[in-house]
Coordinates of N, CA, C and O and ligand atoms in Angstrom, one line a residue:
M184 N -11.8 -41.9 -133.4 CA -12.2 -40.7 -134.1 C -13.3 -41.1 -135.1 O -13.1 -41.7 -136.1
H185 N -14.5 -40.6 -134.8 CA -15.7 -40.8 -135.6 C -15.5 -40.4 -137.0 O -15.8 -41.1 -138.0
E186 N -14.9 -39.2 -137.2 CA -14.7 -38.7 -138.6 C -13.9 -39.6 -139.5 O -14.1 -39.7 -140.7
M187 N -12.9 -40.2 -138.8 CA -12.0 -41.1 -139.6 C -12.7 -42.3 -140.2 O -12.6 -42.7 -141.3
M188 N -13.6 -42.9 -139.4 CA -14.4 -44.0 -139.8 C -15.4 -43.6 -141.0 O -15.6 -44.3 -141.9
V189 N -15.9 -42.4 -140.8 CA -16.8 -41.8 -141.8 C -16.0 -41.6 -143.1 O -16.5 -42.0 -144.2
A190 N -14.8 -41.0 -143.0 CA -14.0 -40.7 -144.1 C -13.6 -42.0 -144.9 O -13.7 -42.1 -146.1
Q191 N -13.3 -43.1 -144.1 CA -13.0 -44.4 -144.8 C -14.1 -44.9 -145.5 O -14.0 -45.5 -146.6
S192 N -15.3 -44.9 -144.9 CA -16.5 -45.4 -145.6 C -16.8 -44.6 -146.8 O -17.2 -45.1 -147.9
L193 N -16.7 -43.3 -146.8 CA -16.9 -42.4 -147.9 C -15.9 -42.7 -149.0 O -16.3 -42.8 -150.2
L194 N -14.7 -42.8 -148.7 CA -13.6 -43.1 -149.7 C -13.9 -44.4 -150.4 O -13.9 -44.5 -151.6
A195 N -14.3 -45.4 -149.6 CA -14.6 -46.7 -150.2 C -15.8 -46.6 -151.2 O -15.7 -47.1 -152.3
Q196 N -16.8 -45.9 -150.8 CA -18.0 -45.7 -151.7 C -17.7 -44.9 -152.9 O -18.1 -45.3 -154.0
I197 N -16.9 -43.9 -152.8 CA -16.5 -43.0 -154.0 C -15.6 -43.8 -154.9 O -15.8 -43.8 -156.1
L198 N -14.7 -44.5 -154.4 CA -13.7 -45.3 -155.2 C -14.5 -46.4 -156.0 O -14.2 -46.7 -157.1
D199 N -15.5 -47.0 -155.3 CA -16.3 -48.0 -155.9 C -17.1 -47.5 -157.1 O -17.1 -48.0 -158.2
E200 N -17.7 -46.3 -156.8 CA -18.5 -45.7 -157.9 C -17.6 -45.2 -159.0 O -18.0 -45.3 -160.2
A201 N -16.4 -44.7 -158.7 CA -15.5 -44.2 -159.7 C -15.0 -45.4 -160.6 O -14.9 -45.2 -161.8
A202 N -14.9 -46.5 -160.0 CA -14.5 -47.7 -160.8 C -15.6 -48.1 -161.7 O -15.3 -48.5 -162.9
K203 N -16.8 -48.1 -161.2 CA -18.0 -48.4 -162.1 C -18.1 -47.5 -163.3 O -18.4 -47.8 -164.4
Q204 N -17.9 -46.2 -163.0 CA -18.1 -45.1 -164.0 C -16.8 -44.9 -164.8 O -16.9 -44.3 -165.9
N205 N -15.8 -45.5 -164.4 CA -14.5 -45.3 -165.0 C -14.1 -43.8 -165.2 O -13.8 -43.4 -166.3
A206 N -14.3 -43.1 -164.2 CA -14.1 -41.6 -164.2 C -13.4 -41.1 -162.9 O -13.5 -41.8 -161.9
K207 N -12.8 -40.0 -163.1 CA -12.1 -39.5 -161.9 C -13.1 -38.5 -161.1 O -13.6 -37.6 -161.6
P208 N -13.3 -38.9 -159.8 CA -14.2 -38.0 -159.0 C -13.5 -36.7 -158.7 O -12.3 -36.7 -158.4
V209 N -14.2 -35.6 -158.7 CA -13.7 -34.3 -158.3 C -14.3 -33.7 -157.1 O -13.7 -32.9 -156.4
A210 N -15.6 -34.1 -156.8 CA -16.3 -33.6 -155.6 C -17.3 -34.6 -155.2 O -17.8 -35.4 -156.0
A211 N -17.7 -34.5 -153.9 CA -18.7 -35.4 -153.4 C -19.6 -34.6 -152.4 O -19.1 -33.7 -151.7
K212 N -20.9 -34.8 -152.5 CA -21.8 -34.2 -151.5 C -22.3 -35.2 -150.6 O -22.8 -36.2 -151.0
I213 N -22.3 -34.9 -149.3 CA -22.8 -35.8 -148.3 C -23.8 -35.0 -147.4 O -23.7 -33.7 -147.3
S214 N -24.7 -35.7 -146.8 CA -25.5 -35.0 -145.8 C -25.6 -35.8 -144.6 O -25.4 -37.1 -144.6
C215 N -25.8 -35.2 -143.5 CA -26.0 -35.9 -142.2 C -26.9 -35.1 -141.3 O -27.1 -34.0 -141.5
G216 N -27.4 -35.8 -140.3 CA -28.3 -35.2 -139.3 C -27.5 -34.3 -138.3 O -26.3 -34.4 -138.2
K217 N -28.2 -33.5 -137.7 CA -27.6 -32.5 -136.7 C -26.9 -33.2 -135.5 O -25.9 -32.8 -135.0
L218 N -27.5 -34.4 -135.1 CA -27.0 -35.1 -134.0 C -25.8 -35.9 -134.3 O -25.2 -36.5 -133.4
N219 N -25.5 -36.0 -135.6 CA -24.4 -36.9 -136.0 C -23.0 -36.3 -135.6 O -22.1 -37.0 -135.5
A220 N -23.0 -35.0 -135.2 CA -21.8 -34.4 -134.7 C -20.6 -34.6 -135.5 O -19.5 -34.9 -135.0
I221 N -20.8 -34.4 -136.8 CA -19.6 -34.5 -137.7 C -19.0 -33.1 -137.7 O -19.7 -32.1 -137.9
N222 N -17.7 -33.1 -137.5 CA -17.0 -31.8 -137.6 C -16.4 -31.7 -139.0 O -15.6 -32.5 -139.5
D223 N -16.9 -30.7 -139.8 CA -16.6 -30.6 -141.2 C -15.1 -30.6 -141.5 O -14.6 -31.3 -142.4
E224 N -14.4 -29.8 -140.7 CA -13.0 -29.6 -140.9 C -12.2 -30.9 -140.6 O -11.3 -31.3 -141.4
I225 N -12.6 -31.6 -139.5 CA -11.9 -32.8 -139.2 C -12.2 -33.9 -140.3 O -11.3 -34.6 -140.7
L226 N -13.5 -33.9 -140.7 CA -13.8 -34.9 -141.8 C -13.0 -34.6 -143.1 O -12.5 -35.6 -143.7
R227 N -13.0 -33.4 -143.5 CA -12.2 -33.0 -144.7 C -10.7 -33.4 -144.5 O -10.1 -33.9 -145.4
F228 N -10.2 -33.1 -143.4 CA -8.8 -33.4 -143.1 C -8.5 -34.9 -143.1 O -7.6 -35.4 -143.8
A229 N -9.4 -35.7 -142.5 CA -9.3 -37.1 -142.5 C -9.4 -37.7 -143.9 O -8.7 -38.6 -144.3
F230 N -10.4 -37.2 -144.6 CA -10.6 -37.7 -146.0 C -9.4 -37.4 -146.9 O -8.9 -38.2 -147.6
D231 N -8.9 -36.1 -146.8 CA -7.7 -35.8 -147.6 C -6.5 -36.7 -147.3 O -5.8 -37.1 -148.2
A232 N -6.4 -37.0 -146.0 CA -5.2 -37.8 -145.6 C -5.3 -39.2 -146.2 O -4.3 -39.7 -146.7
I233 N -6.5 -39.8 -146.1 CA -6.6 -41.2 -146.7 C -6.8 -41.3 -148.2 O -6.5 -42.3 -148.8
A234 N -7.3 -40.1 -148.8 CA -7.5 -40.1 -150.2 C -6.2 -39.9 -151.0 O -6.2 -40.0 -152.2
K235 N -5.2 -39.4 -150.3 CA -3.9 -39.1 -150.9 C -3.4 -40.4 -151.6 O -3.5 -41.5 -151.1
D236 N -2.9 -40.2 -152.8 CA -2.4 -41.3 -153.7 C -3.5 -42.3 -154.1 O -3.1 -43.4 -154.5
T237 N -4.7 -41.9 -154.0 CA -5.8 -42.7 -154.6 C -6.4 -41.9 -155.7 O -6.1 -40.7 -155.9
L238 N -7.4 -42.5 -156.4 CA -8.1 -41.7 -157.4 C -8.9 -40.6 -156.8 O -9.3 -39.7 -157.5
C239 N -9.1 -40.6 -155.5 CA -9.9 -39.6 -154.8 C -9.1 -38.4 -154.3 O -9.6 -37.5 -153.7
Q240 N -7.8 -38.4 -154.6 CA -7.0 -37.3 -154.2 C -7.5 -36.0 -154.7 O -7.8 -35.9 -155.9
G241 N -7.7 -35.0 -153.9 CA -8.2 -33.7 -154.3 C -9.7 -33.6 -154.4 O -10.2 -32.5 -154.7
V242 N -10.4 -34.7 -154.1 CA -11.9 -34.6 -154.1 C -12.4 -33.6 -153.0 O -11.9 -33.7 -151.9
K243 N -13.2 -32.7 -153.4 CA -13.8 -31.7 -152.4 C -15.1 -32.3 -151.8 O -15.9 -32.7 -152.5
L244 N -15.1 -32.2 -150.5 CA -16.3 -32.7 -149.8 C -17.2 -31.5 -149.5 O -16.8 -30.5 -148.9
E245 N -18.5 -31.7 -149.9 CA -19.5 -30.7 -149.5 C -20.4 -31.4 -148.4 O -20.9 -32.5 -148.7
I246 N -20.5 -30.8 -147.3 CA -21.2 -31.4 -146.2 C -22.5 -30.6 -145.8 O -22.4 -29.5 -145.4
E247 N -23.6 -31.3 -145.9 CA -24.8 -30.6 -145.5 C -25.4 -31.1 -144.2 O -25.5 -32.3 -144.1
H248 N -25.7 -30.3 -143.3 CA -26.2 -30.7 -142.0 C -27.7 -30.5 -142.0 O -28.2 -29.4 -142.2
K249 N -28.4 -31.6 -141.9 CA -29.9 -31.6 -142.0 C -30.4 -31.3 -140.6 O -29.9 -31.8 -139.6
P250 N -31.4 -30.4 -140.5 CA -32.0 -30.1 -139.2 C -32.8 -31.2 -138.6 O -33.2 -32.1 -139.4
L251 N -32.8 -31.2 -137.3 CA -33.6 -32.3 -136.6 C -35.1 -31.9 -136.8 O -35.5 -30.8 -136.7
Q252 N -35.9 -33.0 -137.0 CA -37.3 -32.8 -137.2 C -38.1 -33.4 -136.2 O -37.7 -34.4 -135.5
A253 N -39.3 -32.9 -136.0 CA -40.3 -33.4 -135.0 C -41.6 -33.5 -135.6 O -42.0 -32.8 -136.6
K254 N -42.5 -34.4 -135.1 CA -43.8 -34.5 -135.6 C -44.8 -34.1 -134.5 O -44.7 -34.6 -133.3
C255 N -45.7 -33.2 -134.8 CA -46.6 -32.7 -133.8 C -47.7 -33.8 -133.5 O -48.2 -34.4 -134.4
K256 N -48.0 -34.0 -132.2 CA -48.9 -35.0 -131.8 C -50.4 -34.5 -132.0 O -51.3 -35.2 -132.0
I257 N -50.5 -33.2 -132.1 CA -51.9 -32.6 -132.2 C -52.3 -32.5 -133.7 O -53.3 -33.0 -134.1
C258 N -51.5 -31.7 -134.5 CA -51.9 -31.5 -135.9 C -51.2 -32.4 -136.9 O -51.4 -32.3 -138.1
K259 N -50.2 -33.2 -136.4 CA -49.5 -34.2 -137.2 C -48.5 -33.6 -138.2 O -48.0 -34.2 -139.1
S260 N -48.3 -32.3 -138.1 CA -47.4 -31.7 -139.1 C -45.9 -32.0 -138.7 O -45.6 -32.2 -137.5
I261 N -45.1 -32.0 -139.7 CA -43.7 -32.3 -139.4 C -42.9 -31.0 -139.6 O -43.1 -30.3 -140.5
F262 N -42.1 -30.7 -138.6 CA -41.4 -29.4 -138.6 C -40.0 -29.5 -138.1 O -39.6 -30.5 -137.4
K263 N -39.2 -28.5 -138.5 CA -37.8 -28.4 -138.0 C -37.8 -28.0 -136.6 O -38.5 -27.0 -136.2
I264 N -37.1 -28.7 -135.7 CA -37.1 -28.3 -134.3 C -36.1 -27.3 -134.0 O -34.9 -27.4 -134.5
E265 N -36.5 -26.2 -133.4 CA -35.5 -25.2 -132.9 C -35.4 -25.4 -131.4 O -36.4 -25.4 -130.7
F266 N -34.2 -25.6 -130.9 CA -34.0 -25.9 -129.5 C -34.4 -24.6 -128.6 O -34.7 -24.7 -127.5
S267 N -34.3 -23.5 -129.3 CA -34.6 -22.3 -128.5 C -36.1 -22.1 -128.4 O -36.6 -21.3 -127.6
K268 N -36.9 -22.8 -129.3 CA -38.3 -22.6 -129.3 C -39.0 -23.9 -129.7 O -39.4 -24.1 -130.9
P269 N -38.9 -24.9 -128.8 CA -39.4 -26.3 -129.2 C -40.9 -26.4 -129.2 O -41.5 -26.8 -128.2
Q270 N -41.5 -26.0 -130.3 CA -43.0 -26.1 -130.4 C -43.4 -26.2 -131.9 O -42.6 -25.9 -132.8
C271 N -44.6 -26.7 -132.1 CA -45.1 -26.9 -133.4 C -45.2 -25.6 -134.2 O -45.7 -24.6 -133.6
E272 N -44.7 -25.6 -135.4 CA -44.8 -24.4 -136.2 C -46.2 -24.0 -136.6 O -46.5 -22.8 -136.7
K273 N -47.1 -25.0 -136.7 CA -48.4 -24.7 -137.1 C -49.4 -24.3 -136.0 O -50.0 -23.3 -136.0
C274 N -49.4 -25.2 -135.0 CA -50.4 -25.0 -133.9 C -49.8 -24.5 -132.6 O -50.5 -24.2 -131.6
N275 N -48.4 -24.3 -132.6 CA -47.7 -23.8 -131.4 C -47.8 -24.7 -130.2 O -47.5 -24.2 -129.1
K276 N -48.3 -25.9 -130.3 CA -48.3 -26.8 -129.2 C -47.0 -27.4 -128.9 O -46.1 -27.5 -129.8
Q277 N -46.7 -27.8 -127.7 CA -45.4 -28.4 -127.4 C -45.5 -29.9 -127.2 O -44.7 -30.4 -126.5
E278 N -46.5 -30.5 -127.8 CA -46.6 -31.9 -127.7 C -46.2 -32.5 -129.1 O -46.9 -32.4 -130.1
F279 N -45.0 -33.0 -129.1 CA -44.5 -33.6 -130.3 C -43.5 -34.7 -130.0 O -43.1 -34.9 -128.9
E280 N -43.2 -35.5 -131.1 CA -42.2 -36.5 -130.9 C -41.0 -36.2 -131.9 O -41.2 -35.8 -133.0
L281 N -39.8 -36.4 -131.4 CA -38.7 -36.2 -132.2 C -38.6 -37.3 -133.3 O -38.7 -38.5 -132.9
L282 N -38.3 -36.9 -134.5 CA -38.1 -38.0 -135.5 C -36.6 -38.4 -135.5 O -35.8 -37.6 -135.0
P283 N -36.3 -39.6 -136.0 CA -34.9 -40.0 -136.0 C -34.0 -39.0 -136.7 O -34.4 -38.5 -137.7
D284 N -32.8 -38.9 -136.2 CA -31.8 -38.0 -136.9 C -31.5 -38.5 -138.2 O -31.5 -39.7 -138.5
A285 N -31.3 -37.6 -139.2 CA -31.0 -38.1 -140.6 C -29.7 -38.8 -140.6 O -28.7 -38.5 -139.9
P286 N -29.6 -40.0 -141.3 CA -28.4 -40.7 -141.4 C -27.3 -40.0 -142.3 O -27.7 -39.1 -143.0
L287 N -26.1 -40.4 -142.1 CA -25.1 -39.9 -143.0 C -25.2 -40.5 -144.4 O -25.2 -41.8 -144.5
I288 N -25.4 -39.7 -145.4 CA -25.6 -40.3 -146.7 C -24.7 -39.6 -147.7 O -24.5 -38.4 -147.7
L289 N -24.1 -40.4 -148.6 CA -23.4 -39.9 -149.7 C -24.4 -39.5 -150.8 O -25.0 -40.4 -151.4
E290 N -24.7 -38.3 -151.0 CA -25.7 -37.8 -151.9 C -25.4 -37.9 -153.4 O -26.1 -38.4 -154.2
E291 N -24.2 -37.4 -153.7 CA -23.8 -37.4 -155.1 C -22.3 -37.2 -155.3 O -21.7 -36.7 -154.4
I292 N -21.8 -37.8 -156.4 CA -20.4 -37.6 -156.7 C -20.3 -36.9 -158.0 O -21.0 -37.2 -159.0
E293 N -19.4 -35.9 -158.1 CA -19.2 -35.2 -159.3 C -17.9 -35.8 -160.0 O -16.9 -35.9 -159.3
F294 N -18.0 -36.1 -161.2 CA -16.9 -36.6 -161.9 C -16.3 -35.6 -162.9 O -17.1 -34.7 -163.4
Q295 N -15.1 -35.8 -163.2 CA -14.4 -34.9 -164.2 C -15.0 -35.2 -165.6 O -15.2 -36.3 -165.9
N296 N -15.2 -34.1 -166.3 CA -15.8 -34.3 -167.7 C -14.6 -34.7 -168.6 O -13.6 -34.2 -168.5
G297 N -15.0 -35.6 -169.5 CA -14.0 -36.1 -170.5 C -13.1 -37.1 -169.9 O -12.1 -37.0 -169.6
Ligands
ZN559 ZN1 -49.1 -28.9 -134.4

């Protein structure tokens, strides 16, 4: 299960940062690309399961899915690709290259105040 591996990696990163800051994490924001196929519910479920009885118990995950981007070969602009309308936003040409899908990143961790 892809989400379980992601959850384990996130938990390790958050625990690591919590140890450095000597604070209790309450929420974490992550982002990933569209093709990463992360199921938010499964990821939250997996994270909750392994975070139980750790400092991360109860941490809320916010997951942002970044759109897939493409670069136009004609006007060089970078735009969000819509699968229903795969063409450049600026010049409307259909000659473009897909940019790599955004990696899964732990964007920020929110810690309890005090
Ligand atoms: Zn263009």
